[in-house]
Amino acid sequence: MEENNISKNFIEQIIDKDIAEGHCKAVVTRFPPEPNGYLHIGHAKSIVLNSGLAKKYNGNFNLRFDDTNPTKEKVEFVNSIKQDVEWITGGLDESRVFFASDYFEQMYEAAVKLIKKGKAYVCDLTPDQIREYRGTLKEVGKNSPYRDRSVEENLELFEKMKNGEFEDGAKVLRAKIDMSSPNINMRDPIIYRIARMHHHNTGDKWCIYPMYDFAHPIEDAIEGISHSICTLEFEDHRPLYDWVVNEVGYENPPKQIEFAKMYLTNVITGKRYIKKLVEDGVVDGWDDPRLVTIAALRRRGFTPESIRTFIELSGISKANSSCDMAMLDYCIREDLKLKKSRMMAVLDPIKLVITNYPEDQVEYLDVMNNQENEELGMRQVPFSRELYIEREDFMIEPPKKYFRLFPGNEVRLMHAYFVTCTDYITDETGKVVEVHCTYDPETKSGSGFTGRKVKGTIHWVSAKEALNAEVRLYENLVDEEKGVYNEDGSVNVNPNSLVVLNDCYVEPALADAVAYDSFQFLRHGYFCVDNKDSSKDHLVFNRIVSQKSSYKPINK
């Protein structure tokens, strides 16, 4: 049993204890986002944790929208969150999708119940007065002059609040707890406010809305949540959470457990910062691949498996810590390396002409899609007299230990033949525009040729058959050398966060690639077909991650 506990995180140990002691008959967890923006990588930790626990204990996982603040909430965000949760978890049970607004009637009834118990009262103090009366961490608060209103008066006033008989902000409903509590959250917190706001789900039915700290425990209790797992900033709110479910009188109340958020270094996760970047046109939307919203990571080409592995490596604990994006990059490389075909793509092309190869001949070479995974099969790659190679693979005057093409040097064209550079052509500026070579037909790859060896191998594509493509190279949106934010609070944007390469050439086998299809481009890294801008007539590839990283996981 001891060994078992070592391999389990502290939340699993709590659940095991609750089950063993008979406090929990069925594990039900939830992910409760507010639909006021797109989710980011930090939210993924909560999604993976909550859905994973439900699966592990054969329980249920709810997606519940905490839509109690209509001013910032949109149907667009609801839809994006649904898509993100479905993508990360591998499926979304629509029967387990809920809205806090579905329970507004029950929340109102719960508030009435508290009033009748003498546990809530209508208060006329202004927001500034409420803050003043609340006290500080060093000074206890003092009672509102409206705290001792009778139950009958409070019921009447609360009914009038609901019926829209008072101006916005004129009155609030407060829980009657303890103005001298060392926990400021327990000093008669506001549980309802008047606010005439159009709601995306309930329209104009309500002009009073519950506060999050009151609504959330009620939502959990109604849905039969067994373990309400949230981040550490809610630890001080737990006494209020427990007070609400106990005073309202729910049987088998949920248990709140807090864990540490996942922080990533040098990335933007704040919704207001992302919103500003979108509005200012710095990025092309909430799903711009330079962001770390879940939609952006999906568009860039990250997989749910890589994100789940990343979260697993980051761990579940009570201690705040930071992770580096390099670890997420490592996870996607590990996930894709055996799953994806290794294709040839030339991103900065110059033409290579094999002068002794037949002019009209096209030869089809059999190539393994992934040399480390035979199950991915073979493809045929056209080879001809005129090819494109990378500009960096040819130099007129190379430095020492440069083993690629230069006048007189012989290299292997990957999957094809040995070629020797015989000449080159430059334009009027001296820039090389064409390289001439001869090939040795005896040296065909796979022929068993052993006559001599070459030190360099370069990739290529056949000029006539290659497909033209746009390639987008992404780097961190933040200029890491200058820090994340400027003095005025704006984001310190890396001017090289996006480099767009036009007139790149890729193998014709990529003609049928569709949105989100991903491949390894040999020597360049992993790339994904853009889901917004790519089409059959104009292929667009996003770089997911470069080929290599200096990151090494601790356990490797």
Coordinates of C-alpha atoms in Angstrom, one line a residue:
M1 CA 0.0 0.0 0.0
E2 CA 2.9 2.3 0.8
E3 CA 4.4 1.8 -2.6
N4 CA 1.1 2.5 -4.2
N5 CA 0.8 5.9 -2.5
I6 CA 4.3 6.9 -3.6
S7 CA 3.2 6.7 -7.2
K8 CA 0.0 8.7 -6.6
N9 CA -0.4 12.4 -6.3
F10 CA -1.8 14.0 -3.2
I11 CA -5.3 14.4 -4.8
E12 CA -5.5 10.7 -5.6
Q13 CA -4.5 9.9 -2.1
I14 CA -7.3 12.0 -0.7
I15 CA -9.8 10.4 -3.1
D16 CA -8.6 6.9 -2.1
K17 CA -9.1 7.8 1.6
D18 CA -12.6 9.2 1.0
I19 CA -13.6 6.0 -0.9
A20 CA -12.1 3.7 1.8
E21 CA -13.9 5.6 4.6
G22 CA -17.2 5.6 2.7
H23 CA -17.4 9.4 2.2
C24 CA -17.4 9.0 -1.6
K25 CA -19.6 6.5 -3.5
A26 CA -18.9 7.9 -7.0
V27 CA -16.1 10.2 -8.2
V28 CA -17.5 13.2 -10.1
T29 CA -15.2 16.0 -11.2
R30 CA -15.7 19.2 -13.2
F31 CA -13.8 21.8 -15.2
P32 CA -15.5 25.1 -14.6
P33 CA -14.3 27.8 -17.0
E34 CA -15.8 31.3 -17.3
P35 CA -16.6 31.8 -21.0
N36 CA -14.8 35.2 -21.2
G37 CA -11.9 34.2 -23.4
Y38 CA -10.1 31.3 -25.0
L39 CA -8.5 28.7 -22.8
H40 CA -4.7 28.5 -22.6
I41 CA -2.1 25.9 -21.7
G42 CA -2.6 26.5 -18.0
H43 CA -6.3 25.5 -18.2
A44 CA -5.2 22.3 -19.9
K45 CA -3.7 21.2 -16.6
S46 CA -7.1 21.4 -14.9
I47 CA -8.9 19.7 -17.9
V48 CA -6.4 16.8 -17.9
L49 CA -6.4 16.5 -14.2
N50 CA -10.2 16.5 -13.7
S51 CA -11.0 14.4 -16.7
G52 CA -8.2 12.0 -15.9
L53 CA -9.4 11.4 -12.3
A54 CA -12.9 10.7 -13.5
K55 CA -11.6 8.2 -16.0
K56 CA -9.3 6.6 -13.4
Y57 CA -12.0 6.1 -10.9
N58 CA -14.8 5.1 -13.4
G59 CA -16.7 8.3 -12.5
N60 CA -18.1 11.3 -14.5
F61 CA -16.5 14.5 -15.7
N62 CA -18.6 17.6 -16.2
L63 CA -17.8 20.7 -18.3
R64 CA -19.6 23.5 -16.6
F65 CA -19.6 27.1 -17.7
D66 CA -19.5 29.5 -14.8
D67 CA -21.4 32.2 -16.7
T68 CA -22.4 34.4 -13.8
N69 CA -20.8 37.6 -15.2
P70 CA -22.5 38.3 -18.5
T71 CA -20.6 41.5 -19.4
K72 CA -17.5 39.5 -20.5
E73 CA -19.1 36.3 -21.7
K74 CA -19.8 35.4 -25.4
V75 CA -21.2 32.4 -27.2
E76 CA -17.9 32.4 -29.3
F77 CA -16.0 31.6 -26.1
V78 CA -18.4 28.9 -25.1
N79 CA -18.0 27.2 -28.5
S80 CA -14.2 27.5 -28.4
I81 CA -14.0 26.0 -24.9
K82 CA -16.2 23.1 -25.9
Q83 CA -13.9 22.4 -28.9
D84 CA -10.8 22.7 -26.7
V85 CA -12.1 20.3 -24.0
E86 CA -13.2 17.8 -26.6
W87 CA -9.8 17.9 -28.3
I88 CA -7.7 17.5 -25.2
T89 CA -9.9 14.8 -23.6
G90 CA -10.6 12.9 -26.8
G91 CA -14.3 13.3 -26.6
L92 CA -17.0 15.4 -25.0
D93 CA -20.2 14.0 -23.6
E94 CA -22.8 16.7 -24.4
S95 CA -25.0 15.3 -21.6
R96 CA -22.3 16.3 -19.1
V97 CA -22.1 19.9 -20.4
F98 CA -23.8 22.4 -18.0
F99 CA -24.1 26.1 -17.3
A100 CA -24.2 27.9 -14.0
S101 CA -27.1 29.9 -15.5
D102 CA -29.1 26.7 -15.6
Y103 CA -29.2 26.9 -11.8
F104 CA -30.1 30.6 -11.4
E105 CA -33.6 29.7 -10.0
Q106 CA -32.1 27.2 -7.5
M107 CA -29.4 29.8 -6.5
Y108 CA -32.2 32.4 -5.9
E109 CA -34.1 29.9 -3.7
A110 CA -30.9 29.1 -1.8
A111 CA -30.4 32.8 -1.1
V112 CA -34.0 33.1 0.1
K113 CA -33.4 30.1 2.4
L114 CA -30.4 31.8 3.9
I115 CA -32.5 35.0 4.5
K116 CA -35.1 32.9 6.3
K117 CA -32.4 31.3 8.5
G118 CA -31.2 34.7 9.4
K119 CA -27.9 34.0 7.5
A120 CA -28.2 36.7 4.8
Y121 CA -29.3 40.3 4.6
V122 CA -29.8 43.1 2.1
C123 CA -27.2 45.9 2.6
D124 CA -27.4 49.5 1.3
L125 CA -23.8 50.4 1.8
T126 CA -21.9 51.6 -1.3
P127 CA -19.0 49.5 -2.6
D128 CA -16.5 51.9 -1.0
Q129 CA -18.3 51.7 2.3
I130 CA -18.4 47.9 2.2
R131 CA -14.6 47.9 1.7
E132 CA -14.1 50.4 4.5
Y133 CA -16.3 48.3 6.9
R134 CA -14.6 45.1 6.0
G135 CA -11.4 46.0 7.8
T136 CA -7.9 44.8 7.0
L137 CA -5.7 41.8 7.7
K138 CA -4.7 43.6 10.9
E139 CA -8.0 45.2 11.8
V140 CA -11.4 43.4 12.3
G141 CA -14.3 44.6 10.3
K142 CA -17.4 46.3 11.7
N143 CA -21.0 45.4 11.2
S144 CA -23.1 47.0 8.5
P145 CA -25.9 49.3 9.9
Y146 CA -28.3 47.1 7.8
R147 CA -27.1 43.8 9.2
D148 CA -29.9 43.5 11.7
R149 CA -32.8 44.0 9.4
S150 CA -35.6 41.6 10.0
V151 CA -36.1 38.4 8.0
E152 CA -39.4 39.8 6.6
E153 CA -37.8 43.1 5.5
N154 CA -34.9 41.2 3.9
L155 CA -37.2 38.9 2.0
E156 CA -39.2 41.9 0.7
L157 CA -36.2 43.9 -0.3
F158 CA -34.6 40.9 -2.0
E159 CA -37.8 40.2 -3.9
K160 CA -37.8 43.9 -5.1
M161 CA -34.1 43.5 -6.1
K162 CA -35.2 40.5 -8.3
N163 CA -38.1 42.5 -9.8
G164 CA -35.9 45.3 -10.9
E165 CA -37.3 47.9 -8.5
F166 CA -33.8 49.3 -7.5
E167 CA -31.0 50.8 -9.5
D168 CA -27.9 48.8 -10.4
G169 CA -25.6 48.8 -7.4
A170 CA -28.1 50.3 -5.0
K171 CA -28.3 47.2 -2.8
V172 CA -26.6 43.9 -2.5
L173 CA -27.4 40.7 -0.6
R174 CA -24.7 39.7 1.9
A175 CA -24.1 36.5 3.8
K176 CA -24.2 37.0 7.6
I177 CA -21.1 35.3 8.9
D178 CA -18.5 37.0 11.0
M179 CA -17.1 40.5 10.5
S180 CA -14.3 39.7 12.9
S181 CA -13.1 36.6 11.1
P182 CA -9.3 36.4 10.4
N183 CA -10.3 35.3 6.9
I184 CA -11.6 38.4 5.1
N185 CA -13.6 36.2 2.7
M186 CA -15.8 35.4 5.7
R187 CA -16.6 39.0 6.6
D188 CA -20.2 39.1 5.3
P189 CA -19.3 38.5 1.6
I190 CA -21.6 39.8 -1.1
I191 CA -23.6 36.9 -2.6
Y192 CA -25.9 38.8 -5.0
R193 CA -25.7 42.1 -6.8
I194 CA -28.1 44.1 -9.0
A195 CA -26.9 44.3 -12.6
R196 CA -29.0 44.8 -15.7
M197 CA -27.0 42.8 -18.2
H198 CA -28.1 40.7 -21.2
H199 CA -27.1 37.1 -20.6
H200 CA -26.0 34.8 -23.5
N201 CA -28.1 32.0 -22.0
T202 CA -31.0 33.5 -20.0
G203 CA -31.4 36.7 -22.0
D204 CA -33.0 39.5 -19.9
K205 CA -34.8 37.2 -17.4
W206 CA -32.6 38.3 -14.5
C207 CA -31.4 41.6 -13.2
I208 CA -29.7 40.1 -10.2
Y209 CA -26.7 37.8 -10.5
P210 CA -25.0 35.6 -7.9
M211 CA -21.4 36.2 -7.0
Y212 CA -18.9 33.4 -8.0
D213 CA -18.1 32.4 -4.4
F214 CA -21.8 31.8 -3.7
A215 CA -22.7 30.2 -7.1
H216 CA -19.8 27.8 -7.4
P217 CA -20.4 25.6 -4.4
I218 CA -24.1 25.4 -5.2
E219 CA -23.3 24.4 -8.8
D220 CA -21.0 21.7 -7.5
A221 CA -23.5 20.4 -5.0
I222 CA -26.4 20.3 -7.5
E223 CA -24.3 18.3 -10.0
G224 CA -23.1 15.9 -7.3
I225 CA -19.5 16.8 -7.7
S226 CA -17.5 14.7 -5.2
H227 CA -14.2 16.6 -5.4
S228 CA -14.1 20.2 -6.5
I229 CA -10.5 20.6 -7.6
C230 CA -9.3 24.2 -8.1
T231 CA -6.1 26.2 -8.0
L232 CA -4.3 27.5 -4.9
E233 CA -5.8 31.0 -5.0
F234 CA -9.1 29.5 -3.8
E235 CA -7.6 28.0 -0.7
D236 CA -8.7 31.0 1.4
H237 CA -12.1 30.8 -0.1
R238 CA -12.7 27.2 1.0
P239 CA -14.2 28.1 4.4
L240 CA -16.8 30.1 2.5
Y241 CA -17.4 27.3 0.0
D242 CA -18.0 24.9 2.9
W243 CA -20.2 27.5 4.7
V244 CA -22.5 27.8 1.7
V245 CA -23.1 24.1 1.0
N246 CA -23.6 23.4 4.7
E247 CA -25.9 26.4 5.4
V248 CA -28.0 25.7 2.3
G249 CA -28.2 22.1 3.5
Y250 CA -26.9 19.9 0.7
E251 CA -26.4 16.3 1.6
N252 CA -23.1 14.8 0.7
P253 CA -21.5 18.2 0.0
P254 CA -18.5 18.3 -2.4
K255 CA -15.0 18.5 -1.0
Q256 CA -12.8 21.4 -2.3
I257 CA -9.1 20.5 -3.0
E258 CA -6.5 23.0 -4.2
F259 CA -3.5 22.4 -6.3
A260 CA -0.7 24.6 -7.8
K261 CA -1.3 26.3 -11.1
M262 CA 1.1 25.6 -14.0
Y263 CA 3.2 28.7 -14.9
L264 CA 5.2 28.9 -18.2
T265 CA 8.1 31.2 -18.4
N266 CA 8.2 33.9 -21.1
V267 CA 4.7 33.4 -22.4
I268 CA 1.4 35.4 -22.4
T269 CA -1.6 33.8 -20.7
G270 CA -3.5 36.8 -19.4
K271 CA -6.7 37.2 -21.3
R272 CA -6.6 41.0 -21.3
Y273 CA -3.1 41.0 -22.8
I274 CA -4.1 38.5 -25.5
K275 CA -7.2 40.5 -26.2
K276 CA -5.1 43.7 -26.7
L277 CA -2.7 41.8 -29.0
V278 CA -5.7 40.6 -31.1
E279 CA -7.3 44.1 -31.2
D280 CA -4.1 45.8 -32.1
G281 CA -3.4 43.3 -35.0
V282 CA -0.1 42.0 -33.5
V283 CA -1.5 38.5 -33.8
D284 CA -4.2 37.3 -36.2
G285 CA -6.6 36.1 -33.5
W286 CA -6.9 34.1 -30.3
D287 CA -5.6 31.1 -32.3
D288 CA -2.4 32.8 -33.6
P289 CA 0.2 30.0 -33.4
R290 CA 2.6 32.2 -31.4
L291 CA 0.2 32.2 -28.5
V292 CA -0.3 29.4 -26.0
T293 CA -4.1 29.3 -26.1
I294 CA -5.2 25.8 -26.7
A295 CA -6.7 26.8 -30.0
A296 CA -3.3 28.3 -31.0
L297 CA -1.4 25.2 -30.0
R298 CA -3.8 23.0 -32.0
R299 CA -3.5 25.3 -35.0
R300 CA 0.3 25.2 -34.8
G301 CA 0.3 21.4 -34.8
F302 CA 0.6 20.3 -31.1
T303 CA -1.2 17.1 -30.3
P304 CA -3.4 16.4 -27.3
E305 CA -1.0 13.5 -26.4
S306 CA 1.9 15.9 -26.2
I307 CA 0.0 18.3 -24.0
R308 CA -1.1 15.5 -21.7
T309 CA 2.5 14.3 -21.4
F310 CA 3.7 17.8 -20.7
I311 CA 1.2 18.1 -17.8
E312 CA 2.2 14.7 -16.5
L313 CA 5.9 15.7 -16.5
S314 CA 5.1 19.0 -14.8
G315 CA 3.4 17.1 -11.9
I316 CA 0.5 17.8 -9.5
S317 CA 1.5 19.5 -6.3
K318 CA 0.7 22.2 -3.7
A319 CA 3.9 24.1 -4.6
N320 CA 3.9 26.8 -7.3
S321 CA 6.5 26.2 -9.9
S322 CA 7.4 27.3 -13.5
C323 CA 7.9 25.2 -16.6
D324 CA 9.9 26.1 -19.7
M325 CA 8.3 26.0 -23.2
A326 CA 11.3 23.8 -24.1
M327 CA 9.7 21.0 -22.2
L328 CA 6.5 21.3 -24.2
D329 CA 8.6 21.3 -27.4
Y330 CA 10.3 18.1 -26.2
C331 CA 6.9 16.5 -25.6
I332 CA 5.7 17.2 -29.1
R333 CA 8.9 15.9 -30.7
E334 CA 8.7 12.7 -28.7
D335 CA 5.0 12.3 -29.7
L336 CA 5.6 12.9 -33.4
K337 CA 8.9 11.3 -34.2
L338 CA 7.5 7.8 -34.8
K339 CA 4.1 8.8 -36.0
K340 CA 4.9 11.1 -38.9
S341 CA 6.3 10.7 -42.4
R342 CA 9.7 12.3 -43.0
M343 CA 9.4 14.4 -46.1
M344 CA 11.8 16.5 -48.1
A345 CA 11.1 20.2 -48.3
V346 CA 13.3 23.0 -49.5
L347 CA 12.7 26.3 -47.8
D348 CA 15.4 28.5 -49.4
P349 CA 15.8 27.0 -52.8
I350 CA 18.5 27.2 -55.5
K351 CA 18.3 25.1 -58.6
L352 CA 20.6 22.1 -59.1
V353 CA 21.0 20.8 -62.6
I354 CA 22.5 17.3 -63.1
T355 CA 24.1 17.9 -66.5
N356 CA 24.6 14.2 -67.4
Y357 CA 21.1 13.0 -66.4
P358 CA 18.6 12.5 -69.3
E359 CA 16.6 15.7 -69.9
D360 CA 13.1 14.2 -70.1
Q361 CA 13.5 11.4 -67.7
V362 CA 11.6 11.2 -64.4
E363 CA 12.6 8.4 -62.1
Y364 CA 10.5 7.3 -59.1
L365 CA 12.5 6.3 -56.0
D366 CA 11.0 4.1 -53.3
V367 CA 11.5 5.8 -50.0
M368 CA 10.5 4.8 -46.5
N369 CA 8.1 7.2 -44.8
N370 CA 9.9 6.9 -41.5
Q371 CA 13.1 4.9 -41.1
E372 CA 12.3 4.3 -37.4
N373 CA 8.8 3.0 -38.0
E374 CA 8.3 0.6 -40.9
E375 CA 4.6 0.5 -40.3
L376 CA 4.2 3.9 -42.0
G377 CA 5.1 2.2 -45.3
M378 CA 6.7 3.6 -48.4
R379 CA 6.2 6.4 -50.9
Q380 CA 7.5 7.2 -54.4
V381 CA 9.6 10.3 -54.8
P382 CA 10.2 11.7 -58.3
F383 CA 13.8 12.4 -59.3
S384 CA 14.8 14.3 -62.4
R385 CA 17.6 16.3 -64.1
E386 CA 16.6 19.6 -62.4
L387 CA 16.1 19.7 -58.6
Y388 CA 15.9 22.3 -55.8
I389 CA 18.3 22.2 -52.9
E390 CA 18.8 24.4 -49.9
R391 CA 20.9 27.5 -50.5
E392 CA 22.9 26.7 -47.4
D393 CA 23.9 23.4 -48.9
F394 CA 26.2 25.1 -51.5
M395 CA 29.1 27.4 -50.9
I396 CA 31.6 28.7 -53.4
E397 CA 34.4 29.0 -50.8
P398 CA 33.5 26.7 -47.9
P399 CA 35.0 26.8 -44.4
K400 CA 36.8 23.7 -43.0
K401 CA 34.5 20.8 -42.1
Y402 CA 31.9 21.9 -44.6
F403 CA 30.8 18.6 -46.2
R404 CA 28.1 19.8 -48.5
L405 CA 28.3 21.0 -52.0
F406 CA 31.1 23.2 -53.3
P407 CA 33.1 23.1 -56.6
G408 CA 34.7 19.7 -57.0
N409 CA 33.1 18.1 -54.0
E410 CA 30.9 15.0 -54.1
V411 CA 27.8 14.4 -51.8
R412 CA 24.9 12.1 -51.7
L413 CA 21.5 13.3 -52.7
M414 CA 19.3 11.7 -50.1
H415 CA 17.6 8.5 -51.2
A416 CA 19.2 9.0 -54.7
Y417 CA 22.7 9.2 -56.1
F418 CA 26.2 10.7 -55.5
V419 CA 26.6 14.0 -57.4
T420 CA 29.8 16.1 -57.9
C421 CA 29.7 19.9 -58.3
T422 CA 31.2 21.0 -61.6
D423 CA 30.0 24.6 -62.0
Y424 CA 27.6 27.3 -60.8
I425 CA 25.9 30.4 -62.2
T426 CA 25.5 33.7 -60.4
D427 CA 23.3 36.7 -61.1
E428 CA 24.5 40.3 -61.6
T429 CA 24.8 40.8 -57.8
G430 CA 27.0 37.7 -57.4
K431 CA 24.3 35.6 -55.8
V432 CA 24.3 31.9 -56.8
V433 CA 21.2 31.0 -58.8
E434 CA 22.1 27.6 -60.2
V435 CA 24.5 24.8 -59.4
H436 CA 25.7 22.2 -61.9
C437 CA 26.6 18.7 -61.0
T438 CA 27.2 15.3 -62.6
Y439 CA 25.8 12.1 -61.1
D440 CA 27.2 8.6 -60.9
P441 CA 24.4 6.1 -61.9
E442 CA 26.3 3.3 -60.0
T443 CA 25.7 5.0 -56.7
K444 CA 21.9 4.7 -56.4
S445 CA 20.7 4.5 -52.8
G446 CA 19.9 0.9 -51.9
S447 CA 22.0 -0.6 -54.7
G448 CA 24.6 -1.8 -52.4
F449 CA 27.3 0.4 -53.9
T450 CA 30.5 0.4 -51.7
G451 CA 33.1 1.8 -54.1
R452 CA 33.7 5.0 -52.1
K453 CA 32.1 7.1 -49.3
V454 CA 31.0 10.7 -49.1
K455 CA 30.8 12.8 -45.9
G456 CA 27.8 14.9 -46.8
T457 CA 24.1 14.1 -47.6
I458 CA 21.7 16.7 -48.7
H459 CA 17.9 16.7 -49.4
W460 CA 16.2 17.9 -52.5
V461 CA 13.0 18.0 -54.4
S462 CA 12.4 17.6 -58.2
A463 CA 11.9 21.0 -59.7
K464 CA 9.1 20.0 -62.1
E465 CA 7.0 17.9 -59.8
A466 CA 7.5 19.9 -56.5
L467 CA 4.7 21.8 -55.0
N468 CA 5.0 25.5 -54.2
A469 CA 4.2 26.3 -50.5
E470 CA 4.3 29.0 -48.0
V471 CA 6.1 28.2 -44.8
R472 CA 5.7 30.0 -41.5
L473 CA 8.5 29.8 -39.0
Y474 CA 7.3 30.7 -35.4
E475 CA 9.4 31.7 -32.5
N476 CA 8.3 32.9 -29.0
L477 CA 6.1 35.9 -29.3
V478 CA 7.9 37.5 -26.3
D479 CA 11.4 39.0 -26.7
E480 CA 13.0 37.0 -23.9
E481 CA 16.1 39.2 -23.6
K482 CA 14.0 42.2 -22.8
G483 CA 11.4 40.5 -20.6
V484 CA 7.7 39.8 -21.1
Y485 CA 6.3 43.3 -20.4
N486 CA 7.4 46.9 -21.1
E487 CA 7.2 49.5 -18.3
D488 CA 3.8 50.6 -19.6
G489 CA 2.4 47.1 -19.2
S490 CA 2.4 46.3 -22.9
V491 CA 3.9 43.0 -24.2
N492 CA 7.5 43.1 -25.3
V493 CA 6.9 41.5 -28.7
N494 CA 9.7 39.7 -30.4
P495 CA 10.0 41.2 -33.9
N496 CA 11.2 37.9 -35.3
S497 CA 8.4 35.8 -33.8
L498 CA 7.0 35.1 -37.3
V499 CA 9.0 34.7 -40.5
V500 CA 7.0 33.9 -43.6
L501 CA 8.8 32.1 -46.4
N502 CA 7.2 32.1 -49.8
D503 CA 8.3 30.0 -52.8
C504 CA 9.3 27.0 -50.8
Y505 CA 9.1 23.6 -52.5
V506 CA 7.8 20.4 -51.0
E507 CA 7.4 16.8 -52.3
P508 CA 4.3 16.2 -54.5
A509 CA 3.2 13.6 -52.0
L510 CA 2.0 16.5 -49.9
A511 CA -0.6 17.5 -52.5
D512 CA -3.5 15.9 -50.5
A513 CA -2.4 17.3 -47.1
V514 CA -5.3 18.9 -45.3
A515 CA -5.7 21.1 -42.2
Y516 CA -3.8 19.8 -39.1
D517 CA -1.9 17.1 -41.1
S518 CA 1.6 17.1 -39.8
F519 CA 5.0 15.9 -41.1
Q520 CA 8.6 16.0 -40.3
F521 CA 10.5 18.1 -42.9
L522 CA 14.0 16.6 -42.9
R523 CA 16.5 18.8 -41.1
H524 CA 14.0 21.6 -40.6
G525 CA 11.6 20.2 -37.9
Y526 CA 8.0 19.3 -37.7
F527 CA 5.3 21.2 -39.6
C528 CA 1.5 21.3 -39.8
V529 CA -0.9 22.3 -42.5
D530 CA -2.5 25.6 -41.3
N531 CA -6.2 25.2 -40.7
K532 CA -7.1 28.8 -41.7
D533 CA -5.1 29.9 -44.7
S534 CA -4.0 26.7 -46.4
S535 CA -5.8 25.4 -49.5
K536 CA -5.2 22.9 -52.3
D537 CA -4.0 25.7 -54.5
H538 CA -2.0 27.5 -51.8
L539 CA -0.4 25.1 -49.2
V540 CA 0.6 26.8 -45.9
F541 CA 2.7 25.0 -43.4
N542 CA 3.3 26.1 -39.8
R543 CA 6.5 25.1 -38.0
I544 CA 5.4 23.2 -34.9
V545 CA 8.9 22.9 -33.5
S546 CA 12.4 22.9 -34.8
Q547 CA 14.4 19.6 -35.3
K548 CA 16.5 19.6 -32.2
S549 CA 16.4 20.9 -28.7
S550 CA 18.9 21.2 -25.8
Y551 CA 16.1 20.2 -23.4
K552 CA 16.5 16.8 -21.7
P553 CA 13.9 15.5 -19.3
I554 CA 15.1 14.8 -15.8
N555 CA 14.3 11.1 -15.9
K556 CA 16.2 10.5 -19.2

